Amino acid sequence: MGYASFSNFAHFKGDPEGIWDAFTNPAVTGKYVKHTTEFVPGPDFALEAGKSWEERHGAECDFDVVTWTIADHVPESRMDVQGKQGGILQRVRMRMEPVNDGYLLTESIRFSPAGAGKIGTSVVAWIMWATGLLPKFSNDNGESFELLRDYLDGKRGGDADSATAQLAKTMTGHAADFVAAAAGSFVSMGELDGSPESLAAVDRLLGEYGERTTPLSQDDYLRAAAYVFEVARADFGGRYVEDDGGDAFVLVVGEPACSVTVMAMGKVMKRVQHGSADSIEFFYAGIAPLVERGQSAVLR
């Protein structure tokens, strides 16, 4: 069966070990990549052939969980990895070669159909692959190398940036856990696709939770709230803020024109405890008008 592919390259100067680690190590790349993902290492993870890790995506990728496996690794020279996402097998080849007074980094990605993935997402991905659109949409034309350069120059992934990114990754992981736990109970996996429309399924699920005699734990509430947060963040952008004790989280959207503080945790608790009068869908529908008007507010 055929494949589609693209390649990008860039020239870097500096310590080859540091460049290679920042280029290939998934524990490091998560500090500067454009789309937030959570890095979950496999047993005894290391940059060695046969080792694997999970990459947990947010709402912009339907909370996909992609398992990547290292097929080949020669330090400061080459690494090949592969993983399946949305019905597509991705083979990524990374290379570093000494040239002139620095190093040439090359990243090549090859796509081919695979059986893994949600049916709806897989069909769309297969069509994009067959028509040649997949590599065009996936190719960032070297943007990832610019983000890598900023990271190596200390402009991205610093302490404050890392703390914010880490909080976002944590919430992405909680949202993915919510989907995994909820699917097959009162909703299907396909209903929890990270879209605003999926909040109808969340509303229904929280209503079912409210009928239970066993109360939900704080972690249960947090995972459900994280899903709502991640839907909003995919829709409006924004940043997470936590209190000094790390016990409460909010999402702030609309900046710099305004500051709309979304307090999903409390709303999720009210939906479970008070019923449909505290609809998640109605709550969410209040965000867009405020952002469009540039009106600061707190949504509880």
PDB file of C-alpha atoms in Angstrom:
ATOM      1  CA  MET A   1       0.000   0.000   0.000  1.00  0.00           C
ATOM      2  CA  GLY A   2       1.303   3.502  -0.792  1.00  0.00           C
ATOM      3  CA  TYR A   3       2.348   6.307   1.478  1.00  0.00           C
ATOM      4  CA  ALA A   4       2.618  10.095   1.632  1.00  0.00           C
ATOM      5  CA  SER A   5       5.408  12.055   3.261  1.00  0.00           C
ATOM      6  CA  PHE A   6       7.140  15.370   3.879  1.00  0.00           C
ATOM      7  CA  SER A   7      10.516  16.516   5.230  1.00  0.00           C
ATOM      8  CA  ASN A   8      11.841  19.656   6.904  1.00  0.00           C
ATOM      9  CA  PHE A   9      15.364  20.621   7.918  1.00  0.00           C
ATOM     10  CA  ALA A  10      17.212  23.396   9.759  1.00  0.00           C
ATOM     11  CA  HIS A  11      20.769  24.325  10.749  1.00  0.00           C
ATOM     12  CA  PHE A  12      21.731  24.634  14.429  1.00  0.00           C
ATOM     13  CA  LYS A  13      24.856  25.593  16.344  1.00  0.00           C
ATOM     14  CA  GLY A  14      25.792  24.603  19.876  1.00  0.00           C
ATOM     15  CA  ASP A  15      26.296  21.559  22.065  1.00  0.00           C
ATOM     16  CA  PRO A  16      25.382  18.477  19.986  1.00  0.00           C
ATOM     17  CA  GLU A  17      24.206  16.488  23.019  1.00  0.00           C
ATOM     18  CA  GLY A  18      21.844  19.271  24.105  1.00  0.00           C
ATOM     19  CA  ILE A  19      20.550  19.802  20.577  1.00  0.00           C
ATOM     20  CA  TRP A  20      19.911  16.084  20.090  1.00  0.00           C
ATOM     21  CA  ASP A  21      18.121  15.693  23.418  1.00  0.00           C
ATOM     22  CA  ALA A  22      15.858  18.675  22.750  1.00  0.00           C
ATOM     23  CA  PHE A  23      15.150  17.426  19.216  1.00  0.00           C
ATOM     24  CA  THR A  24      14.345  13.797  20.007  1.00  0.00           C
ATOM     25  CA  ASN A  25      13.482  13.327  23.688  1.00  0.00           C
ATOM     26  CA  PRO A  26       9.667  13.407  24.110  1.00  0.00           C
ATOM     27  CA  ALA A  27      10.076  14.465  27.739  1.00  0.00           C
ATOM     28  CA  VAL A  28      11.765  17.633  26.445  1.00  0.00           C
ATOM     29  CA  THR A  29       9.861  18.304  23.226  1.00  0.00           C
ATOM     30  CA  GLY A  30       6.649  18.649  25.248  1.00  0.00           C
ATOM     31  CA  LYS A  31       8.078  21.855  26.706  1.00  0.00           C
ATOM     32  CA  TYR A  32       8.029  23.714  23.407  1.00  0.00           C
ATOM     33  CA  VAL A  33       5.636  22.001  20.959  1.00  0.00           C
ATOM     34  CA  LYS A  34       2.707  24.029  19.644  1.00  0.00           C
ATOM     35  CA  HIS A  35      -0.088  21.669  20.724  1.00  0.00           C
ATOM     36  CA  THR A  36      -0.100  20.591  24.328  1.00  0.00           C
ATOM     37  CA  THR A  37       0.427  16.885  24.920  1.00  0.00           C
ATOM     38  CA  GLU A  38       1.104  14.842  28.017  1.00  0.00           C
ATOM     39  CA  PHE A  39       4.194  12.601  27.980  1.00  0.00           C
ATOM     40  CA  VAL A  40       3.616   9.257  29.723  1.00  0.00           C
ATOM     41  CA  PRO A  41       6.772   7.102  29.622  1.00  0.00           C
ATOM     42  CA  GLY A  42       6.633   3.334  29.304  1.00  0.00           C
ATOM     43  CA  PRO A  43       8.483   1.013  31.717  1.00  0.00           C
ATOM     44  CA  ASP A  44      12.185   1.924  32.041  1.00  0.00           C
ATOM     45  CA  PHE A  45      11.822   4.499  29.263  1.00  0.00           C
ATOM     46  CA  ALA A  46      15.023   5.608  27.568  1.00  0.00           C
ATOM     47  CA  LEU A  47      16.039   6.714  24.096  1.00  0.00           C
ATOM     48  CA  GLU A  48      16.671   3.153  22.970  1.00  0.00           C
ATOM     49  CA  ALA A  49      15.233   0.897  20.280  1.00  0.00           C
ATOM     50  CA  GLY A  50      12.168  -0.959  21.528  1.00  0.00           C
ATOM     51  CA  LYS A  51      11.224   1.594  24.193  1.00  0.00           C
ATOM     52  CA  SER A  52       7.843   3.337  23.990  1.00  0.00           C
ATOM     53  CA  TRP A  53       5.796   6.170  25.445  1.00  0.00           C
ATOM     54  CA  GLU A  54       2.252   7.503  25.310  1.00  0.00           C
ATOM     55  CA  GLU A  55       1.416  10.923  23.920  1.00  0.00           C
ATOM     56  CA  ARG A  56      -1.927  12.154  25.268  1.00  0.00           C
ATOM     57  CA  HIS A  57      -3.533  14.889  23.214  1.00  0.00           C
ATOM     58  CA  GLY A  58      -6.086  17.530  24.112  1.00  0.00           C
ATOM     59  CA  ALA A  59      -9.447  18.459  22.657  1.00  0.00           C
ATOM     60  CA  GLU A  60      -7.957  19.722  19.374  1.00  0.00           C
ATOM     61  CA  CYS A  61      -7.090  16.067  18.624  1.00  0.00           C
ATOM     62  CA  ASP A  62     -10.188  14.434  20.149  1.00  0.00           C
ATOM     63  CA  PHE A  63      -8.171  13.435  23.236  1.00  0.00           C
ATOM     64  CA  ASP A  64      -6.259  10.859  21.226  1.00  0.00           C
ATOM     65  CA  VAL A  65      -3.735   8.691  23.037  1.00  0.00           C
ATOM     66  CA  VAL A  66      -0.889   7.739  20.694  1.00  0.00           C
ATOM     67  CA  THR A  67       1.675   5.080  21.592  1.00  0.00           C
ATOM     68  CA  TRP A  68       5.051   5.797  20.001  1.00  0.00           C
ATOM     69  CA  THR A  69       7.761   3.150  19.741  1.00  0.00           C
ATOM     70  CA  ILE A  70      11.436   3.740  18.992  1.00  0.00           C
ATOM     71  CA  ALA A  71      12.494   1.543  16.079  1.00  0.00           C
ATOM     72  CA  ASP A  72      16.118   2.696  15.886  1.00  0.00           C
ATOM     73  CA  HIS A  73      18.332   5.087  17.834  1.00  0.00           C
ATOM     74  CA  VAL A  74      21.952   6.138  17.446  1.00  0.00           C
ATOM     75  CA  PRO A  75      22.765   9.073  19.771  1.00  0.00           C
ATOM     76  CA  GLU A  76      23.429  12.376  18.021  1.00  0.00           C
ATOM     77  CA  SER A  77      22.901  10.722  14.648  1.00  0.00           C
ATOM     78  CA  ARG A  78      19.494   9.181  13.946  1.00  0.00           C
ATOM     79  CA  MET A  79      16.236   8.073  15.559  1.00  0.00           C
ATOM     80  CA  ASP A  80      13.224   6.379  13.964  1.00  0.00           C
ATOM     81  CA  VAL A  81       9.874   6.190  15.758  1.00  0.00           C
ATOM     82  CA  GLN A  82       6.404   5.096  14.729  1.00  0.00           C
ATOM     83  CA  GLY A  83       2.878   5.422  16.070  1.00  0.00           C
ATOM     84  CA  LYS A  84      -0.755   5.182  14.959  1.00  0.00           C
ATOM     85  CA  GLN A  85      -3.185   8.098  15.184  1.00  0.00           C
ATOM     86  CA  GLY A  86      -6.610   8.524  13.616  1.00  0.00           C
ATOM     87  CA  GLY A  87      -6.280   5.425  11.431  1.00  0.00           C
ATOM     88  CA  ILE A  88      -2.900   6.506  10.077  1.00  0.00           C
ATOM     89  CA  LEU A  89       0.497   4.928  10.752  1.00  0.00           C
ATOM     90  CA  GLN A  90       3.145   7.623  11.129  1.00  0.00           C
ATOM     91  CA  ARG A  91       6.829   6.814  10.709  1.00  0.00           C
ATOM     92  CA  VAL A  92       9.077   9.636  11.842  1.00  0.00           C
ATOM     93  CA  ARG A  93      12.759   9.746  10.952  1.00  0.00           C
ATOM     94  CA  MET A  94      15.040  12.258  12.727  1.00  0.00           C
ATOM     95  CA  ARG A  95      18.612  12.877  11.623  1.00  0.00           C
ATOM     96  CA  MET A  96      21.521  15.056  12.804  1.00  0.00           C
ATOM     97  CA  GLU A  97      24.604  15.564  10.636  1.00  0.00           C
ATOM     98  CA  PRO A  98      27.638  17.782  11.297  1.00  0.00           C
ATOM     99  CA  VAL A  99      27.907  20.444   8.594  1.00  0.00           C
ATOM    100  CA  ASN A 100      30.268  23.399   8.432  1.00  0.00           C
ATOM    101  CA  ASP A 101      30.294  24.947  11.925  1.00  0.00           C
ATOM    102  CA  GLY A 102      27.081  23.367  13.182  1.00  0.00           C
ATOM    103  CA  TYR A 103      24.558  20.600  12.662  1.00  0.00           C
ATOM    104  CA  LEU A 104      21.844  19.910  10.109  1.00  0.00           C
ATOM    105  CA  LEU A 105      18.646  18.513  11.632  1.00  0.00           C
ATOM    106  CA  THR A 106      16.181  16.739   9.355  1.00  0.00           C
ATOM    107  CA  GLU A 107      12.737  15.410  10.228  1.00  0.00           C
ATOM    108  CA  SER A 108      10.823  13.253   7.752  1.00  0.00           C
ATOM    109  CA  ILE A 109       7.325  11.905   8.355  1.00  0.00           C
ATOM    110  CA  ARG A 110       5.724   9.151   6.283  1.00  0.00           C
ATOM    111  CA  PHE A 111       1.986   8.394   6.455  1.00  0.00           C
ATOM    112  CA  SER A 112       0.194   5.181   5.493  1.00  0.00           C
ATOM    113  CA  PRO A 113      -3.253   3.742   6.372  1.00  0.00           C
ATOM    114  CA  ALA A 114      -3.596   1.675   9.545  1.00  0.00           C
ATOM    115  CA  GLY A 115      -6.456   0.025  11.389  1.00  0.00           C
ATOM    116  CA  ALA A 116      -6.160   1.971  14.653  1.00  0.00           C
ATOM    117  CA  GLY A 117      -8.313   4.961  15.512  1.00  0.00           C
ATOM    118  CA  LYS A 118     -11.946   5.983  15.878  1.00  0.00           C
ATOM    119  CA  ILE A 119     -13.990   5.038  12.815  1.00  0.00           C
ATOM    120  CA  GLY A 120     -15.163   8.539  11.916  1.00  0.00           C
ATOM    121  CA  THR A 121     -11.730  10.048  12.410  1.00  0.00           C
ATOM    122  CA  SER A 122     -10.088   7.188  10.509  1.00  0.00           C
ATOM    123  CA  VAL A 123     -12.309   7.615   7.452  1.00  0.00           C
ATOM    124  CA  VAL A 124     -11.526  11.331   7.265  1.00  0.00           C
ATOM    125  CA  ALA A 125      -7.800  10.635   7.677  1.00  0.00           C
ATOM    126  CA  TRP A 126      -7.865   7.927   4.997  1.00  0.00           C
ATOM    127  CA  ILE A 127      -9.592  10.287   2.556  1.00  0.00           C
ATOM    128  CA  MET A 128      -7.001  12.993   3.275  1.00  0.00           C
ATOM    129  CA  TRP A 129      -4.217  10.455   2.749  1.00  0.00           C
ATOM    130  CA  ALA A 130      -5.716   9.168  -0.512  1.00  0.00           C
ATOM    131  CA  THR A 131      -6.173  12.680  -1.922  1.00  0.00           C
ATOM    132  CA  GLY A 132      -2.715  13.876  -0.887  1.00  0.00           C
ATOM    133  CA  LEU A 133      -4.075  16.426   1.588  1.00  0.00           C
ATOM    134  CA  LEU A 134      -2.747  14.747   4.745  1.00  0.00           C
ATOM    135  CA  PRO A 135       0.932  15.685   4.347  1.00  0.00           C
ATOM    136  CA  LYS A 136      -0.048  19.198   3.257  1.00  0.00           C
ATOM    137  CA  PHE A 137      -2.138  19.782   6.379  1.00  0.00           C
ATOM    138  CA  SER A 138       0.354  18.023   8.672  1.00  0.00           C
ATOM    139  CA  ASN A 139       3.447  19.786   7.368  1.00  0.00           C
ATOM    140  CA  ASP A 140       4.272  22.732   9.634  1.00  0.00           C
ATOM    141  CA  ASN A 141       6.923  23.910   7.136  1.00  0.00           C
ATOM    142  CA  GLY A 142       9.637  24.016   9.753  1.00  0.00           C
ATOM    143  CA  GLU A 143       7.692  25.741  12.536  1.00  0.00           C
ATOM    144  CA  SER A 144       8.678  23.002  14.991  1.00  0.00           C
ATOM    145  CA  PHE A 145      12.334  23.778  14.302  1.00  0.00           C
ATOM    146  CA  GLU A 146      11.731  27.448  15.101  1.00  0.00           C
ATOM    147  CA  LEU A 147      10.101  26.426  18.389  1.00  0.00           C
ATOM    148  CA  LEU A 148      13.103  24.185  19.073  1.00  0.00           C
ATOM    149  CA  ARG A 149      15.434  27.104  18.346  1.00  0.00           C
ATOM    150  CA  ASP A 150      13.495  29.332  20.753  1.00  0.00           C
ATOM    151  CA  TYR A 151      13.718  26.629  23.413  1.00  0.00           C
ATOM    152  CA  LEU A 152      17.474  26.241  22.980  1.00  0.00           C
ATOM    153  CA  ASP A 153      17.866  30.038  23.090  1.00  0.00           C
ATOM    154  CA  GLY A 154      15.889  30.195  26.341  1.00  0.00           C
ATOM    155  CA  LYS A 155      12.938  32.036  24.791  1.00  0.00           C
ATOM    156  CA  ARG A 156      10.486  29.184  25.273  1.00  0.00           C
ATOM    157  CA  GLY A 157      10.057  26.510  27.913  1.00  0.00           C
ATOM    158  CA  GLY A 158      11.534  28.521  30.806  1.00  0.00           C
ATOM    159  CA  ASP A 159      10.410  28.078  34.422  1.00  0.00           C
ATOM    160  CA  ALA A 160       7.214  30.143  34.180  1.00  0.00           C
ATOM    161  CA  ASP A 161       6.450  28.833  30.720  1.00  0.00           C
ATOM    162  CA  SER A 162       7.114  25.279  31.857  1.00  0.00           C
ATOM    163  CA  ALA A 163       4.829  25.640  34.878  1.00  0.00           C
ATOM    164  CA  THR A 164       2.000  26.893  32.676  1.00  0.00           C
ATOM    165  CA  ALA A 165       2.628  24.183  30.099  1.00  0.00           C
ATOM    166  CA  GLN A 166       2.828  21.511  32.786  1.00  0.00           C
ATOM    167  CA  LEU A 167      -0.517  22.582  34.230  1.00  0.00           C
ATOM    168  CA  ALA A 168      -2.047  22.426  30.749  1.00  0.00           C
ATOM    169  CA  LYS A 169      -0.605  18.944  30.235  1.00  0.00           C
ATOM    170  CA  THR A 170      -1.980  17.833  33.583  1.00  0.00           C
ATOM    171  CA  MET A 171      -5.459  19.004  32.624  1.00  0.00           C
ATOM    172  CA  THR A 172      -5.140  17.326  29.223  1.00  0.00           C
ATOM    173  CA  GLY A 173      -4.333  14.080  31.014  1.00  0.00           C
ATOM    174  CA  HIS A 174      -7.293  14.451  33.388  1.00  0.00           C
ATOM    175  CA  ALA A 175      -9.612  15.062  30.425  1.00  0.00           C
ATOM    176  CA  ALA A 176      -8.297  11.970  28.633  1.00  0.00           C
ATOM    177  CA  ASP A 177      -8.848   9.944  31.813  1.00  0.00           C
ATOM    178  CA  PHE A 178     -12.438  11.212  31.957  1.00  0.00           C
ATOM    179  CA  VAL A 179     -13.065  10.035  28.395  1.00  0.00           C
ATOM    180  CA  ALA A 180     -11.510   6.634  29.079  1.00  0.00           C
ATOM    181  CA  ALA A 181     -13.540   6.138  32.264  1.00  0.00           C
ATOM    182  CA  ALA A 182     -16.824   7.442  30.853  1.00  0.00           C
ATOM    183  CA  ALA A 183     -16.854   5.679  27.487  1.00  0.00           C
ATOM    184  CA  GLY A 184     -19.042   2.612  27.517  1.00  0.00           C
ATOM    185  CA  SER A 185     -20.955   3.575  30.660  1.00  0.00           C
ATOM    186  CA  PHE A 186     -23.715   6.012  29.730  1.00  0.00           C
ATOM    187  CA  VAL A 187     -22.042   7.528  26.665  1.00  0.00           C
ATOM    188  CA  SER A 188     -19.999   6.224  23.750  1.00  0.00           C
ATOM    189  CA  MET A 189     -16.392   7.088  22.973  1.00  0.00           C
ATOM    190  CA  GLY A 190     -17.511   8.791  19.763  1.00  0.00           C
ATOM    191  CA  GLU A 191     -19.726  11.213  21.681  1.00  0.00           C
ATOM    192  CA  LEU A 192     -16.777  12.521  23.694  1.00  0.00           C
ATOM    193  CA  ASP A 193     -14.843  13.975  20.764  1.00  0.00           C
ATOM    194  CA  GLY A 194     -13.747  17.238  22.401  1.00  0.00           C
ATOM    195  CA  SER A 195     -16.294  19.395  20.558  1.00  0.00           C
ATOM    196  CA  PRO A 196     -18.734  21.841  22.188  1.00  0.00           C
ATOM    197  CA  GLU A 197     -21.527  19.536  21.008  1.00  0.00           C
ATOM    198  CA  SER A 198     -20.050  16.726  23.109  1.00  0.00           C
ATOM    199  CA  LEU A 199     -21.039  18.615  26.263  1.00  0.00           C
ATOM    200  CA  ALA A 200     -24.575  17.270  25.780  1.00  0.00           C
ATOM    201  CA  ALA A 201     -23.158  13.820  26.494  1.00  0.00           C
ATOM    202  CA  VAL A 202     -21.240  15.202  29.485  1.00  0.00           C
ATOM    203  CA  ASP A 203     -24.460  16.758  30.799  1.00  0.00           C
ATOM    204  CA  ARG A 204     -26.233  13.433  30.456  1.00  0.00           C
ATOM    205  CA  LEU A 205     -23.405  11.552  32.122  1.00  0.00           C
ATOM    206  CA  LEU A 206     -23.238  13.952  35.077  1.00  0.00           C
ATOM    207  CA  GLY A 207     -26.986  13.584  35.465  1.00  0.00           C
ATOM    208  CA  GLU A 208     -26.533   9.820  35.727  1.00  0.00           C
ATOM    209  CA  TYR A 209     -23.794  10.340  38.297  1.00  0.00           C
ATOM    210  CA  GLY A 210     -26.214  12.436  40.340  1.00  0.00           C
ATOM    211  CA  GLU A 211     -28.568   9.467  40.597  1.00  0.00           C
ATOM    212  CA  ARG A 212     -25.946   7.315  42.261  1.00  0.00           C
ATOM    213  CA  THR A 213     -25.994   6.708  45.994  1.00  0.00           C
ATOM    214  CA  THR A 214     -22.194   6.666  46.198  1.00  0.00           C
ATOM    215  CA  PRO A 215     -20.813  10.221  46.030  1.00  0.00           C
ATOM    216  CA  LEU A 216     -18.136  11.109  43.502  1.00  0.00           C
ATOM    217  CA  SER A 217     -14.593  11.760  44.659  1.00  0.00           C
ATOM    218  CA  GLN A 218     -12.771  15.058  44.138  1.00  0.00           C
ATOM    219  CA  ASP A 219     -10.719  13.341  41.443  1.00  0.00           C
ATOM    220  CA  ASP A 220     -13.909  12.350  39.613  1.00  0.00           C
ATOM    221  CA  TYR A 221     -15.083  15.960  39.644  1.00  0.00           C
ATOM    222  CA  LEU A 222     -11.665  17.190  38.530  1.00  0.00           C
ATOM    223  CA  ARG A 223     -11.555  14.842  35.539  1.00  0.00           C
ATOM    224  CA  ALA A 224     -15.014  15.922  34.372  1.00  0.00           C
ATOM    225  CA  ALA A 225     -14.130  19.599  34.860  1.00  0.00           C
ATOM    226  CA  ALA A 226     -10.885  19.084  32.939  1.00  0.00           C
ATOM    227  CA  TYR A 227     -12.867  17.806  29.960  1.00  0.00           C
ATOM    228  CA  VAL A 228     -15.041  20.946  29.997  1.00  0.00           C
ATOM    229  CA  PHE A 229     -11.915  23.096  30.350  1.00  0.00           C
ATOM    230  CA  GLU A 230     -10.198  21.399  27.419  1.00  0.00           C
ATOM    231  CA  VAL A 231     -13.244  21.820  25.183  1.00  0.00           C
ATOM    232  CA  ALA A 232     -13.217  25.535  26.021  1.00  0.00           C
ATOM    233  CA  ARG A 233      -9.460  25.839  25.525  1.00  0.00           C
ATOM    234  CA  ALA A 234      -9.703  24.234  22.085  1.00  0.00           C
ATOM    235  CA  ASP A 235     -12.524  26.657  21.237  1.00  0.00           C
ATOM    236  CA  PHE A 236     -11.222  29.906  22.757  1.00  0.00           C
ATOM    237  CA  GLY A 237      -7.585  29.372  23.702  1.00  0.00           C
ATOM    238  CA  GLY A 238      -6.655  30.633  27.140  1.00  0.00           C
ATOM    239  CA  ARG A 239      -4.470  29.698  30.077  1.00  0.00           C
ATOM    240  CA  TYR A 240      -4.912  27.771  33.286  1.00  0.00           C
ATOM    241  CA  VAL A 241      -4.510  29.434  36.675  1.00  0.00           C
ATOM    242  CA  GLU A 242      -4.335  27.671  40.037  1.00  0.00           C
ATOM    243  CA  ASP A 243      -4.561  29.041  43.555  1.00  0.00           C
ATOM    244  CA  ASP A 244      -1.521  29.148  45.829  1.00  0.00           C
ATOM    245  CA  GLY A 245      -2.375  25.811  47.376  1.00  0.00           C
ATOM    246  CA  GLY A 246      -2.955  24.122  44.028  1.00  0.00           C
ATOM    247  CA  ASP A 247      -6.440  23.101  45.157  1.00  0.00           C
ATOM    248  CA  ALA A 248      -8.509  25.061  42.617  1.00  0.00           C
ATOM    249  CA  PHE A 249      -8.110  25.574  38.881  1.00  0.00           C
ATOM    250  CA  VAL A 250      -9.738  28.002  36.470  1.00  0.00           C
ATOM    251  CA  LEU A 251      -9.372  28.706  32.759  1.00  0.00           C
ATOM    252  CA  VAL A 252      -8.949  32.329  31.696  1.00  0.00           C
ATOM    253  CA  VAL A 253      -9.967  33.095  28.086  1.00  0.00           C
ATOM    254  CA  GLY A 254     -10.432  36.215  25.966  1.00  0.00           C
ATOM    255  CA  GLU A 255      -7.139  37.897  26.844  1.00  0.00           C
ATOM    256  CA  PRO A 256      -5.914  40.531  26.194  1.00  0.00           C
ATOM    257  CA  ALA A 257      -9.208  42.127  25.095  1.00  0.00           C
ATOM    258  CA  CYS A 258     -10.953  40.851  28.225  1.00  0.00           C
ATOM    259  CA  SER A 259     -10.644  38.287  30.974  1.00  0.00           C
ATOM    260  CA  VAL A 260     -13.347  35.640  31.177  1.00  0.00           C
ATOM    261  CA  THR A 261     -12.706  33.263  34.072  1.00  0.00           C
ATOM    262  CA  VAL A 262     -14.286  29.853  33.548  1.00  0.00           C
ATOM    263  CA  MET A 263     -14.849  27.937  36.805  1.00  0.00           C
ATOM    264  CA  ALA A 264     -15.853  24.517  35.510  1.00  0.00           C
ATOM    265  CA  MET A 265     -15.040  22.577  38.670  1.00  0.00           C
ATOM    266  CA  GLY A 266     -17.785  24.189  40.732  1.00  0.00           C
ATOM    267  CA  LYS A 267     -20.252  23.932  37.868  1.00  0.00           C
ATOM    268  CA  VAL A 268     -19.620  20.213  37.421  1.00  0.00           C
ATOM    269  CA  MET A 269     -20.223  19.656  41.132  1.00  0.00           C
ATOM    270  CA  LYS A 270     -23.472  21.636  40.979  1.00  0.00           C
ATOM    271  CA  ARG A 271     -24.642  19.668  37.918  1.00  0.00           C
ATOM    272  CA  VAL A 272     -24.166  16.385  39.759  1.00  0.00           C
ATOM    273  CA  GLN A 273     -25.626  17.572  43.057  1.00  0.00           C
ATOM    274  CA  HIS A 274     -28.431  19.888  41.896  1.00  0.00           C
ATOM    275  CA  GLY A 275     -29.538  18.370  38.604  1.00  0.00           C
ATOM    276  CA  SER A 276     -30.327  19.799  35.167  1.00  0.00           C
ATOM    277  CA  ALA A 277     -30.935  23.320  36.491  1.00  0.00           C
ATOM    278  CA  ASP A 278     -27.138  23.640  36.442  1.00  0.00           C
ATOM    279  CA  SER A 279     -26.725  22.593  32.811  1.00  0.00           C
ATOM    280  CA  ILE A 280     -23.157  22.348  31.521  1.00  0.00           C
ATOM    281  CA  GLU A 281     -24.341  23.204  27.994  1.00  0.00           C
ATOM    282  CA  PHE A 282     -26.022  26.400  29.209  1.00  0.00           C
ATOM    283  CA  PHE A 283     -22.936  27.272  31.254  1.00  0.00           C
ATOM    284  CA  TYR A 284     -20.659  26.796  28.254  1.00  0.00           C
ATOM    285  CA  ALA A 285     -22.921  28.816  25.954  1.00  0.00           C
ATOM    286  CA  GLY A 286     -22.236  31.851  28.138  1.00  0.00           C
ATOM    287  CA  ILE A 287     -18.556  32.024  27.204  1.00  0.00           C
ATOM    288  CA  ALA A 288     -18.733  33.052  23.529  1.00  0.00           C
ATOM    289  CA  PRO A 289     -20.927  36.189  23.955  1.00  0.00           C
ATOM    290  CA  LEU A 290     -18.593  37.551  26.631  1.00  0.00           C
ATOM    291  CA  VAL A 291     -15.497  36.951  24.525  1.00  0.00           C
ATOM    292  CA  GLU A 292     -17.129  38.456  21.432  1.00  0.00           C
ATOM    293  CA  ARG A 293     -18.116  41.604  23.372  1.00  0.00           C
ATOM    294  CA  GLY A 294     -14.743  41.822  25.092  1.00  0.00           C
ATOM    295  CA  GLN A 295     -16.516  41.761  28.451  1.00  0.00           C
ATOM    296  CA  SER A 296     -14.650  40.486  31.500  1.00  0.00           C
ATOM    297  CA  ALA A 297     -16.620  38.213  33.803  1.00  0.00           C
ATOM    298  CA  VAL A 298     -16.477  35.162  36.033  1.00  0.00           C
ATOM    299  CA  LEU A 299     -18.580  32.163  35.003  1.00  0.00           C
ATOM    300  CA  ARG A 300     -19.438  29.880  37.913  1.00  0.00           C
TER     301      ARG A 300
END
